[in-house]
């Protein structure tokens, strides 16, 4: 993917379609180039550049440099990392590097070496996704990167799931997810679901194009702590409003969070939702807050 071509006072930014598997470094190149071009910066005059600095052999990986520096600092201080710490760090990095297979392998190795399931979850998988959420909030990474990291986290989580069940540790809460009627988009919903699972919640995903009555029926059946509704189309926002209105009409005890590209906090307040998820990390934070308040049926039970 070429970032920019500049010559004779004219320039253009080349973009390809970005998907969930587009290399994140390519996404960042494209966005950085576009922002710089809009600012009037022209550092590429007469140059044609493609790929990343690492791919061109210009610099080493920033991450590798940071890892090396941390290891040198720990060794210098006489605090050489234990085998367990090394594995947890590697699992943490596998999530950040979007390495699904490696994350699963390292999670399995951790269990074999006797590392506690909770430590593998809290100190590696969840900790990595916390970092991902912070970077997304800061604007240094984007949805494709966050989605790939979440997939790697889920790959590790699937390995840990049987062991977690054996510990008898209850989930932090039960969350019901759905994309509202009239909308078949699910990337945002799926991302929220994966991040919630990684954070220790049980998640039931009703899928896409879900009728208001079906959401209420399943909520009454499952008695979740929180119901999360997603919409990507402005045309499906009325259905989101109808779903929330139906829950309010029957005086349900299930807190409701709404989110999606066209959804705003103002709209969430207008329709009477209990929370708003500006993005996936923010949605997870809102779930944490509502569960901590003990408003849901599970918490009340």
PDB file of C-alpha atoms in Angstrom:
ATOM      1  CA  UNK A   1       0.000   0.000   0.000  1.00  0.00           C
ATOM      2  CA  UNK A   2       1.515   3.337  -1.045  1.00  0.00           C
ATOM      3  CA  UNK A   3       1.116   6.106   1.473  1.00  0.00           C
ATOM      4  CA  UNK A   4       1.815   9.201  -0.599  1.00  0.00           C
ATOM      5  CA  UNK A   5       3.294  10.358  -3.885  1.00  0.00           C
ATOM      6  CA  UNK A   6       4.311  14.001  -4.194  1.00  0.00           C
ATOM      7  CA  UNK A   7       5.847  15.816  -7.162  1.00  0.00           C
ATOM      8  CA  UNK A   8       5.737  19.174  -8.958  1.00  0.00           C
ATOM      9  CA  UNK A   9       3.638  20.761  -6.267  1.00  0.00           C
ATOM     10  CA  UNK A  10       0.848  18.235  -6.676  1.00  0.00           C
ATOM     11  CA  UNK A  11       0.114  15.279  -4.489  1.00  0.00           C
ATOM     12  CA  UNK A  12      -2.288  12.518  -3.760  1.00  0.00           C
ATOM     13  CA  UNK A  13      -2.839   9.978  -1.044  1.00  0.00           C
ATOM     14  CA  UNK A  14      -3.470   6.424  -2.149  1.00  0.00           C
ATOM     15  CA  UNK A  15      -5.854   4.277  -0.138  1.00  0.00           C
ATOM     16  CA  UNK A  16      -7.012   0.728  -0.499  1.00  0.00           C
ATOM     17  CA  UNK A  17     -10.124  -0.677   1.138  1.00  0.00           C
ATOM     18  CA  UNK A  18      -9.462  -1.300   4.822  1.00  0.00           C
ATOM     19  CA  UNK A  19     -10.786  -4.513   6.312  1.00  0.00           C
ATOM     20  CA  UNK A  20     -10.518  -6.199   9.702  1.00  0.00           C
ATOM     21  CA  UNK A  21      -7.364  -7.985   8.502  1.00  0.00           C
ATOM     22  CA  UNK A  22      -5.619  -4.980   6.960  1.00  0.00           C
ATOM     23  CA  UNK A  23      -2.188  -4.776   8.649  1.00  0.00           C
ATOM     24  CA  UNK A  24      -2.515  -2.092  11.320  1.00  0.00           C
ATOM     25  CA  UNK A  25       0.760  -0.466  10.290  1.00  0.00           C
ATOM     26  CA  UNK A  26      -0.786   0.137   6.848  1.00  0.00           C
ATOM     27  CA  UNK A  27      -3.878   1.687   8.400  1.00  0.00           C
ATOM     28  CA  UNK A  28      -1.716   4.033  10.440  1.00  0.00           C
ATOM     29  CA  UNK A  29       0.396   5.010   7.418  1.00  0.00           C
ATOM     30  CA  UNK A  30      -2.720   5.919   5.460  1.00  0.00           C
ATOM     31  CA  UNK A  31      -4.262   7.976   8.252  1.00  0.00           C
ATOM     32  CA  UNK A  32      -0.995   9.731   9.150  1.00  0.00           C
ATOM     33  CA  UNK A  33      -0.424  10.585   5.490  1.00  0.00           C
ATOM     34  CA  UNK A  34      -3.930  11.983   5.056  1.00  0.00           C
ATOM     35  CA  UNK A  35      -3.713  14.100   8.203  1.00  0.00           C
ATOM     36  CA  UNK A  36      -0.290  15.450   7.268  1.00  0.00           C
ATOM     37  CA  UNK A  37      -1.460  16.244   3.753  1.00  0.00           C
ATOM     38  CA  UNK A  38      -4.474  18.156   5.093  1.00  0.00           C
ATOM     39  CA  UNK A  39      -2.142  20.175   7.327  1.00  0.00           C
ATOM     40  CA  UNK A  40      -0.211  21.198   4.223  1.00  0.00           C
ATOM     41  CA  UNK A  41       2.899  19.231   5.145  1.00  0.00           C
ATOM     42  CA  UNK A  42       4.847  18.006   2.112  1.00  0.00           C
ATOM     43  CA  UNK A  43       7.830  15.987   3.380  1.00  0.00           C
ATOM     44  CA  UNK A  44       7.513  13.539   0.491  1.00  0.00           C
ATOM     45  CA  UNK A  45       8.239  15.943  -2.371  1.00  0.00           C
ATOM     46  CA  UNK A  46       9.796  13.972  -5.219  1.00  0.00           C
ATOM     47  CA  UNK A  47       9.630  10.728  -3.269  1.00  0.00           C
ATOM     48  CA  UNK A  48       7.621   7.584  -3.732  1.00  0.00           C
ATOM     49  CA  UNK A  49       7.329   5.496  -0.574  1.00  0.00           C
ATOM     50  CA  UNK A  50       5.591   2.223   0.112  1.00  0.00           C
ATOM     51  CA  UNK A  51       5.294  -0.089   3.091  1.00  0.00           C
ATOM     52  CA  UNK A  52       6.504   0.543   6.629  1.00  0.00           C
ATOM     53  CA  UNK A  53       9.934   1.692   7.837  1.00  0.00           C
ATOM     54  CA  UNK A  54      10.450  -1.790   9.264  1.00  0.00           C
ATOM     55  CA  UNK A  55       9.612  -3.408   5.931  1.00  0.00           C
ATOM     56  CA  UNK A  56      12.122  -1.108   4.235  1.00  0.00           C
ATOM     57  CA  UNK A  57      14.750  -1.979   6.816  1.00  0.00           C
ATOM     58  CA  UNK A  58      15.073   1.610   7.983  1.00  0.00           C
ATOM     59  CA  UNK A  59      14.400   1.084  11.675  1.00  0.00           C
ATOM     60  CA  UNK A  60      13.858  -1.672  14.165  1.00  0.00           C
ATOM     61  CA  UNK A  61      10.532  -2.401  15.776  1.00  0.00           C
ATOM     62  CA  UNK A  62       9.630   0.169  18.410  1.00  0.00           C
ATOM     63  CA  UNK A  63       8.016  -2.581  20.413  1.00  0.00           C
ATOM     64  CA  UNK A  64      11.168  -4.701  20.256  1.00  0.00           C
ATOM     65  CA  UNK A  65      13.216  -1.734  21.438  1.00  0.00           C
ATOM     66  CA  UNK A  66      10.857  -1.161  24.351  1.00  0.00           C
ATOM     67  CA  UNK A  67      10.936  -4.847  25.278  1.00  0.00           C
ATOM     68  CA  UNK A  68      14.734  -4.917  25.158  1.00  0.00           C
ATOM     69  CA  UNK A  69      14.974  -1.779  27.268  1.00  0.00           C
ATOM     70  CA  UNK A  70      12.609  -3.214  29.877  1.00  0.00           C
ATOM     71  CA  UNK A  71      14.549  -6.478  30.009  1.00  0.00           C
ATOM     72  CA  UNK A  72      17.887  -4.663  30.346  1.00  0.00           C
ATOM     73  CA  UNK A  73      16.479  -2.450  33.097  1.00  0.00           C
ATOM     74  CA  UNK A  74      15.125  -5.444  35.007  1.00  0.00           C
ATOM     75  CA  UNK A  75      18.408  -7.348  34.700  1.00  0.00           C
ATOM     76  CA  UNK A  76      20.473  -4.307  35.672  1.00  0.00           C
ATOM     77  CA  UNK A  77      18.366  -3.875  38.779  1.00  0.00           C
ATOM     78  CA  UNK A  78      18.989  -7.483  39.723  1.00  0.00           C
ATOM     79  CA  UNK A  79      15.361  -8.390  39.078  1.00  0.00           C
ATOM     80  CA  UNK A  80      15.666 -10.948  36.300  1.00  0.00           C
ATOM     81  CA  UNK A  81      12.233 -11.950  35.055  1.00  0.00           C
ATOM     82  CA  UNK A  82      10.973 -15.348  36.144  1.00  0.00           C
ATOM     83  CA  UNK A  83       9.827 -17.964  33.655  1.00  0.00           C
ATOM     84  CA  UNK A  84       6.227 -17.192  34.626  1.00  0.00           C
ATOM     85  CA  UNK A  85       6.715 -13.461  34.057  1.00  0.00           C
ATOM     86  CA  UNK A  86       8.301 -14.136  30.674  1.00  0.00           C
ATOM     87  CA  UNK A  87       5.336 -16.246  29.592  1.00  0.00           C
ATOM     88  CA  UNK A  88       2.811 -13.689  30.817  1.00  0.00           C
ATOM     89  CA  UNK A  89       4.701 -10.959  28.956  1.00  0.00           C
ATOM     90  CA  UNK A  90       4.780 -13.075  25.798  1.00  0.00           C
ATOM     91  CA  UNK A  91       1.035 -13.733  26.045  1.00  0.00           C
ATOM     92  CA  UNK A  92       0.421 -10.023  26.625  1.00  0.00           C
ATOM     93  CA  UNK A  93       2.493  -9.220  23.517  1.00  0.00           C
ATOM     94  CA  UNK A  94       0.739 -11.899  21.439  1.00  0.00           C
ATOM     95  CA  UNK A  95      -2.550 -10.059  21.956  1.00  0.00           C
ATOM     96  CA  UNK A  96      -1.015  -6.692  21.088  1.00  0.00           C
ATOM     97  CA  UNK A  97       0.612  -8.239  18.001  1.00  0.00           C
ATOM     98  CA  UNK A  98      -2.678  -9.881  16.904  1.00  0.00           C
ATOM     99  CA  UNK A  99      -1.165 -13.383  16.992  1.00  0.00           C
ATOM    100  CA  UNK A 100      -4.205 -15.653  17.448  1.00  0.00           C
ATOM    101  CA  UNK A 101      -2.379 -18.984  17.228  1.00  0.00           C
ATOM    102  CA  UNK A 102       0.494 -17.834  19.422  1.00  0.00           C
ATOM    103  CA  UNK A 103      -1.905 -16.523  22.069  1.00  0.00           C
ATOM    104  CA  UNK A 104      -3.640 -19.910  22.202  1.00  0.00           C
ATOM    105  CA  UNK A 105      -0.320 -21.771  22.387  1.00  0.00           C
ATOM    106  CA  UNK A 106       1.031 -19.553  25.161  1.00  0.00           C
ATOM    107  CA  UNK A 107      -2.186 -19.856  27.169  1.00  0.00           C
ATOM    108  CA  UNK A 108      -1.884 -23.653  26.928  1.00  0.00           C
ATOM    109  CA  UNK A 109       1.786 -23.497  27.938  1.00  0.00           C
ATOM    110  CA  UNK A 110       0.881 -21.348  30.912  1.00  0.00           C
ATOM    111  CA  UNK A 111      -1.629 -23.917  32.149  1.00  0.00           C
ATOM    112  CA  UNK A 112       0.910 -26.725  31.659  1.00  0.00           C
ATOM    113  CA  UNK A 113       3.497 -24.812  33.693  1.00  0.00           C
ATOM    114  CA  UNK A 114       1.037 -24.364  36.546  1.00  0.00           C
ATOM    115  CA  UNK A 115       0.414 -20.646  36.137  1.00  0.00           C
ATOM    116  CA  UNK A 116      -2.966 -19.807  37.622  1.00  0.00           C
ATOM    117  CA  UNK A 117      -5.813 -19.371  35.184  1.00  0.00           C
ATOM    118  CA  UNK A 118      -6.740 -16.064  36.791  1.00  0.00           C
ATOM    119  CA  UNK A 119      -3.195 -14.746  36.366  1.00  0.00           C
ATOM    120  CA  UNK A 120      -3.152 -15.703  32.684  1.00  0.00           C
ATOM    121  CA  UNK A 121      -6.478 -13.939  32.275  1.00  0.00           C
ATOM    122  CA  UNK A 122      -5.938 -10.836  34.418  1.00  0.00           C
ATOM    123  CA  UNK A 123      -2.207 -10.197  33.976  1.00  0.00           C
ATOM    124  CA  UNK A 124      -1.966 -11.004  30.268  1.00  0.00           C
ATOM    125  CA  UNK A 125      -5.208 -11.172  28.281  1.00  0.00           C
ATOM    126  CA  UNK A 126      -7.263  -8.535  30.110  1.00  0.00           C
ATOM    127  CA  UNK A 127      -4.228  -6.326  30.741  1.00  0.00           C
ATOM    128  CA  UNK A 128      -3.416  -6.356  27.026  1.00  0.00           C
ATOM    129  CA  UNK A 129      -6.964  -5.394  26.072  1.00  0.00           C
ATOM    130  CA  UNK A 130      -6.862  -2.584  28.646  1.00  0.00           C
ATOM    131  CA  UNK A 131      -3.811  -1.232  26.812  1.00  0.00           C
ATOM    132  CA  UNK A 132      -5.592  -1.647  23.481  1.00  0.00           C
ATOM    133  CA  UNK A 133      -8.578   0.294  24.822  1.00  0.00           C
ATOM    134  CA  UNK A 134      -6.323   3.100  26.056  1.00  0.00           C
ATOM    135  CA  UNK A 135      -4.538   3.332  22.701  1.00  0.00           C
ATOM    136  CA  UNK A 136      -7.854   3.429  20.852  1.00  0.00           C
ATOM    137  CA  UNK A 137      -9.143   6.183  23.135  1.00  0.00           C
ATOM    138  CA  UNK A 138      -5.944   8.156  22.465  1.00  0.00           C
ATOM    139  CA  UNK A 139      -6.393   7.743  18.720  1.00  0.00           C
ATOM    140  CA  UNK A 140      -3.127   5.861  18.196  1.00  0.00           C
ATOM    141  CA  UNK A 141      -4.853   2.712  16.923  1.00  0.00           C
ATOM    142  CA  UNK A 142      -8.072   2.083  15.040  1.00  0.00           C
ATOM    143  CA  UNK A 143     -10.980  -0.362  14.846  1.00  0.00           C
ATOM    144  CA  UNK A 144      -9.186  -2.971  12.660  1.00  0.00           C
ATOM    145  CA  UNK A 145      -6.310  -3.161  15.146  1.00  0.00           C
ATOM    146  CA  UNK A 146      -8.660  -3.358  18.110  1.00  0.00           C
ATOM    147  CA  UNK A 147     -10.666  -6.113  16.421  1.00  0.00           C
ATOM    148  CA  UNK A 148      -7.562  -8.175  15.620  1.00  0.00           C
ATOM    149  CA  UNK A 149      -6.291  -7.789  19.188  1.00  0.00           C
ATOM    150  CA  UNK A 150      -9.689  -8.896  20.506  1.00  0.00           C
ATOM    151  CA  UNK A 151      -9.568 -11.985  18.292  1.00  0.00           C
ATOM    152  CA  UNK A 152      -6.144 -12.896  19.653  1.00  0.00           C
ATOM    153  CA  UNK A 153      -7.412 -12.360  23.191  1.00  0.00           C
ATOM    154  CA  UNK A 154     -10.408 -14.595  22.484  1.00  0.00           C
ATOM    155  CA  UNK A 155      -8.136 -17.329  21.093  1.00  0.00           C
ATOM    156  CA  UNK A 156      -6.278 -17.380  24.398  1.00  0.00           C
ATOM    157  CA  UNK A 157      -9.522 -17.170  26.357  1.00  0.00           C
ATOM    158  CA  UNK A 158     -10.957 -20.232  24.579  1.00  0.00           C
ATOM    159  CA  UNK A 159      -7.996 -22.264  25.853  1.00  0.00           C
ATOM    160  CA  UNK A 160      -8.546 -21.001  29.400  1.00  0.00           C
ATOM    161  CA  UNK A 161     -12.321 -21.397  29.399  1.00  0.00           C
ATOM    162  CA  UNK A 162     -12.455 -25.076  30.563  1.00  0.00           C
ATOM    163  CA  UNK A 163      -9.972 -24.341  33.346  1.00  0.00           C
ATOM    164  CA  UNK A 164     -11.934 -21.259  34.383  1.00  0.00           C
ATOM    165  CA  UNK A 165     -15.091 -23.368  34.626  1.00  0.00           C
ATOM    166  CA  UNK A 166     -13.305 -25.826  36.915  1.00  0.00           C
ATOM    167  CA  UNK A 167     -12.253 -23.085  39.325  1.00  0.00           C
ATOM    168  CA  UNK A 168     -15.901 -22.349  40.063  1.00  0.00           C
ATOM    169  CA  UNK A 169     -15.168 -18.632  39.749  1.00  0.00           C
ATOM    170  CA  UNK A 170     -18.474 -16.966  38.794  1.00  0.00           C
ATOM    171  CA  UNK A 171     -18.564 -14.517  35.878  1.00  0.00           C
ATOM    172  CA  UNK A 172     -18.636 -10.828  36.727  1.00  0.00           C
ATOM    173  CA  UNK A 173     -22.080 -10.584  35.209  1.00  0.00           C
ATOM    174  CA  UNK A 174     -24.326 -11.605  32.329  1.00  0.00           C
ATOM    175  CA  UNK A 175     -24.619  -9.303  29.317  1.00  0.00           C
ATOM    176  CA  UNK A 176     -27.148  -9.639  26.498  1.00  0.00           C
ATOM    177  CA  UNK A 177     -26.059  -8.262  23.099  1.00  0.00           C
ATOM    178  CA  UNK A 178     -28.100  -7.555  19.977  1.00  0.00           C
ATOM    179  CA  UNK A 179     -28.016  -5.528  16.779  1.00  0.00           C
ATOM    180  CA  UNK A 180     -31.481  -4.001  16.491  1.00  0.00           C
ATOM    181  CA  UNK A 181     -34.141  -4.826  13.898  1.00  0.00           C
ATOM    182  CA  UNK A 182     -33.427  -3.469  10.437  1.00  0.00           C
ATOM    183  CA  UNK A 183     -29.647  -3.645  10.846  1.00  0.00           C
ATOM    184  CA  UNK A 184     -27.374  -6.554   9.915  1.00  0.00           C
ATOM    185  CA  UNK A 185     -24.025  -5.032  10.908  1.00  0.00           C
ATOM    186  CA  UNK A 186     -22.203  -6.860  13.663  1.00  0.00           C
ATOM    187  CA  UNK A 187     -18.510  -5.875  13.777  1.00  0.00           C
ATOM    188  CA  UNK A 188     -18.963  -3.396  16.624  1.00  0.00           C
ATOM    189  CA  UNK A 189     -21.275  -5.724  18.529  1.00  0.00           C
ATOM    190  CA  UNK A 190     -18.861  -8.627  18.109  1.00  0.00           C
ATOM    191  CA  UNK A 191     -15.957  -6.512  19.301  1.00  0.00           C
ATOM    192  CA  UNK A 192     -17.838  -5.463  22.429  1.00  0.00           C
ATOM    193  CA  UNK A 193     -18.756  -9.097  23.059  1.00  0.00           C
ATOM    194  CA  UNK A 194     -15.162 -10.304  22.789  1.00  0.00           C
ATOM    195  CA  UNK A 195     -13.897  -7.546  25.062  1.00  0.00           C
ATOM    196  CA  UNK A 196     -16.604  -8.298  27.636  1.00  0.00           C
ATOM    197  CA  UNK A 197     -15.734 -12.009  27.599  1.00  0.00           C
ATOM    198  CA  UNK A 198     -12.096 -11.135  28.088  1.00  0.00           C
ATOM    199  CA  UNK A 199     -13.076  -8.929  31.016  1.00  0.00           C
ATOM    200  CA  UNK A 200     -14.772 -11.879  32.714  1.00  0.00           C
ATOM    201  CA  UNK A 201     -18.419 -11.509  31.718  1.00  0.00           C
ATOM    202  CA  UNK A 202     -20.759 -14.160  30.380  1.00  0.00           C
ATOM    203  CA  UNK A 203     -22.078 -12.905  27.048  1.00  0.00           C
ATOM    204  CA  UNK A 204     -25.180 -14.018  25.157  1.00  0.00           C
ATOM    205  CA  UNK A 205     -25.253 -12.659  21.602  1.00  0.00           C
ATOM    206  CA  UNK A 206     -28.680 -12.602  19.947  1.00  0.00           C
ATOM    207  CA  UNK A 207     -27.185 -11.694  16.571  1.00  0.00           C
ATOM    208  CA  UNK A 208     -28.422  -9.082  14.094  1.00  0.00           C
ATOM    209  CA  UNK A 209     -31.806  -7.751  12.963  1.00  0.00           C
ATOM    210  CA  UNK A 210     -33.365  -8.653  16.315  1.00  0.00           C
ATOM    211  CA  UNK A 211     -36.971  -7.587  16.955  1.00  0.00           C
ATOM    212  CA  UNK A 212     -37.698  -5.557  20.125  1.00  0.00           C
ATOM    213  CA  UNK A 213     -40.050  -8.303  21.357  1.00  0.00           C
ATOM    214  CA  UNK A 214     -37.349 -10.946  20.972  1.00  0.00           C
ATOM    215  CA  UNK A 215     -34.831  -8.888  22.935  1.00  0.00           C
ATOM    216  CA  UNK A 216     -37.342  -8.501  25.781  1.00  0.00           C
ATOM    217  CA  UNK A 217     -38.334 -12.169  25.663  1.00  0.00           C
ATOM    218  CA  UNK A 218     -34.724 -13.342  25.922  1.00  0.00           C
ATOM    219  CA  UNK A 219     -33.998 -10.793  28.643  1.00  0.00           C
ATOM    220  CA  UNK A 220     -36.897 -12.108  30.731  1.00  0.00           C
ATOM    221  CA  UNK A 221     -35.622 -15.633  30.145  1.00  0.00           C
ATOM    222  CA  UNK A 222     -31.931 -15.002  30.923  1.00  0.00           C
ATOM    223  CA  UNK A 223     -32.247 -12.129  33.430  1.00  0.00           C
ATOM    224  CA  UNK A 224     -29.037 -10.315  32.404  1.00  0.00           C
ATOM    225  CA  UNK A 225     -27.223  -7.631  34.342  1.00  0.00           C
ATOM    226  CA  UNK A 226     -27.073  -5.412  31.265  1.00  0.00           C
ATOM    227  CA  UNK A 227     -28.633  -5.348  27.787  1.00  0.00           C
ATOM    228  CA  UNK A 228     -26.470  -3.811  25.030  1.00  0.00           C
ATOM    229  CA  UNK A 229     -28.039  -2.660  21.754  1.00  0.00           C
ATOM    230  CA  UNK A 230     -26.084  -1.782  18.617  1.00  0.00           C
ATOM    231  CA  UNK A 231     -27.033   0.091  15.435  1.00  0.00           C
ATOM    232  CA  UNK A 232     -24.844   1.140  12.532  1.00  0.00           C
ATOM    233  CA  UNK A 233     -27.559   2.642  10.333  1.00  0.00           C
ATOM    234  CA  UNK A 234     -29.516   5.810  11.019  1.00  0.00           C
ATOM    235  CA  UNK A 235     -32.543   3.992   9.582  1.00  0.00           C
ATOM    236  CA  UNK A 236     -32.334   1.410  12.380  1.00  0.00           C
ATOM    237  CA  UNK A 237     -32.166   3.954  15.204  1.00  0.00           C
ATOM    238  CA  UNK A 238     -36.000   4.111  15.489  1.00  0.00           C
ATOM    239  CA  UNK A 239     -35.941   0.366  16.133  1.00  0.00           C
ATOM    240  CA  UNK A 240     -33.417   0.954  18.899  1.00  0.00           C
ATOM    241  CA  UNK A 241     -35.779   3.537  20.375  1.00  0.00           C
ATOM    242  CA  UNK A 242     -38.710   1.098  20.140  1.00  0.00           C
ATOM    243  CA  UNK A 243     -36.708  -1.591  21.927  1.00  0.00           C
ATOM    244  CA  UNK A 244     -35.803   0.705  24.814  1.00  0.00           C
ATOM    245  CA  UNK A 245     -39.397   1.986  24.965  1.00  0.00           C
ATOM    246  CA  UNK A 246     -40.723  -1.574  25.168  1.00  0.00           C
ATOM    247  CA  UNK A 247     -38.455  -2.343  28.120  1.00  0.00           C
ATOM    248  CA  UNK A 248     -39.551   0.874  29.850  1.00  0.00           C
ATOM    249  CA  UNK A 249     -43.216   0.125  29.168  1.00  0.00           C
ATOM    250  CA  UNK A 250     -43.066  -3.174  31.054  1.00  0.00           C
ATOM    251  CA  UNK A 251     -40.905  -1.568  33.767  1.00  0.00           C
ATOM    252  CA  UNK A 252     -38.062  -4.022  33.248  1.00  0.00           C
ATOM    253  CA  UNK A 253     -35.145  -4.039  35.669  1.00  0.00           C
ATOM    254  CA  UNK A 254     -32.510  -4.550  32.982  1.00  0.00           C
ATOM    255  CA  UNK A 255     -30.160  -1.583  32.445  1.00  0.00           C
ATOM    256  CA  UNK A 256     -29.747  -0.807  28.748  1.00  0.00           C
ATOM    257  CA  UNK A 257     -26.691   0.501  26.915  1.00  0.00           C
ATOM    258  CA  UNK A 258     -26.895   1.723  23.326  1.00  0.00           C
ATOM    259  CA  UNK A 259     -24.121   2.407  20.842  1.00  0.00           C
ATOM    260  CA  UNK A 260     -23.026   2.383  17.225  1.00  0.00           C
ATOM    261  CA  UNK A 261     -21.679   4.795  14.632  1.00  0.00           C
ATOM    262  CA  UNK A 262     -24.778   7.053  14.287  1.00  0.00           C
ATOM    263  CA  UNK A 263     -25.777   6.831  17.957  1.00  0.00           C
ATOM    264  CA  UNK A 264     -24.909   9.779  20.182  1.00  0.00           C
ATOM    265  CA  UNK A 265     -25.056  10.327  23.915  1.00  0.00           C
ATOM    266  CA  UNK A 266     -27.815  12.870  23.319  1.00  0.00           C
ATOM    267  CA  UNK A 267     -29.864  10.231  21.480  1.00  0.00           C
ATOM    268  CA  UNK A 268     -29.226   7.707  24.266  1.00  0.00           C
ATOM    269  CA  UNK A 269     -30.568  10.160  26.849  1.00  0.00           C
ATOM    270  CA  UNK A 270     -33.516  11.088  24.649  1.00  0.00           C
ATOM    271  CA  UNK A 271     -34.747   7.495  24.304  1.00  0.00           C
ATOM    272  CA  UNK A 272     -34.206   6.725  27.989  1.00  0.00           C
ATOM    273  CA  UNK A 273     -31.236   4.354  27.786  1.00  0.00           C
ATOM    274  CA  UNK A 274     -29.264   3.831  30.997  1.00  0.00           C
ATOM    275  CA  UNK A 275     -25.882   4.124  29.332  1.00  0.00           C
ATOM    276  CA  UNK A 276     -24.059   5.005  26.135  1.00  0.00           C
ATOM    277  CA  UNK A 277     -21.075   3.296  24.524  1.00  0.00           C
ATOM    278  CA  UNK A 278     -19.160   5.733  22.348  1.00  0.00           C
ATOM    279  CA  UNK A 279     -16.883   2.882  21.275  1.00  0.00           C
ATOM    280  CA  UNK A 280     -16.117  -0.677  22.354  1.00  0.00           C
ATOM    281  CA  UNK A 281     -13.768   0.153  25.271  1.00  0.00           C
ATOM    282  CA  UNK A 282     -16.199   2.803  26.501  1.00  0.00           C
ATOM    283  CA  UNK A 283     -19.084   0.325  26.267  1.00  0.00           C
ATOM    284  CA  UNK A 284     -17.155  -2.141  28.439  1.00  0.00           C
ATOM    285  CA  UNK A 285     -16.445   0.610  30.984  1.00  0.00           C
ATOM    286  CA  UNK A 286     -20.149   1.474  31.045  1.00  0.00           C
ATOM    287  CA  UNK A 287     -21.040  -2.180  31.647  1.00  0.00           C
ATOM    288  CA  UNK A 288     -18.548  -2.240  34.541  1.00  0.00           C
ATOM    289  CA  UNK A 289     -20.204   0.829  36.037  1.00  0.00           C
ATOM    290  CA  UNK A 290     -23.775  -0.445  35.727  1.00  0.00           C
ATOM    291  CA  UNK A 291     -22.914  -3.888  37.089  1.00  0.00           C
ATOM    292  CA  UNK A 292     -21.093  -2.290  40.027  1.00  0.00           C
ATOM    293  CA  UNK A 293     -24.256  -0.307  40.768  1.00  0.00           C
ATOM    294  CA  UNK A 294     -26.143  -3.619  41.023  1.00  0.00           C
ATOM    295  CA  UNK A 295     -29.095  -2.533  38.908  1.00  0.00           C
ATOM    296  CA  UNK A 296     -29.591  -5.726  36.885  1.00  0.00           C
ATOM    297  CA  UNK A 297     -31.685  -8.775  37.638  1.00  0.00           C
ATOM    298  CA  UNK A 298     -28.644 -10.997  38.217  1.00  0.00           C
ATOM    299  CA  UNK A 299     -27.148  -8.537  40.694  1.00  0.00           C
ATOM    300  CA  UNK A 300     -30.431  -8.153  42.529  1.00  0.00           C
ATOM    301  CA  UNK A 301     -30.960 -11.903  42.815  1.00  0.00           C
TER     302      UNK A 301
END
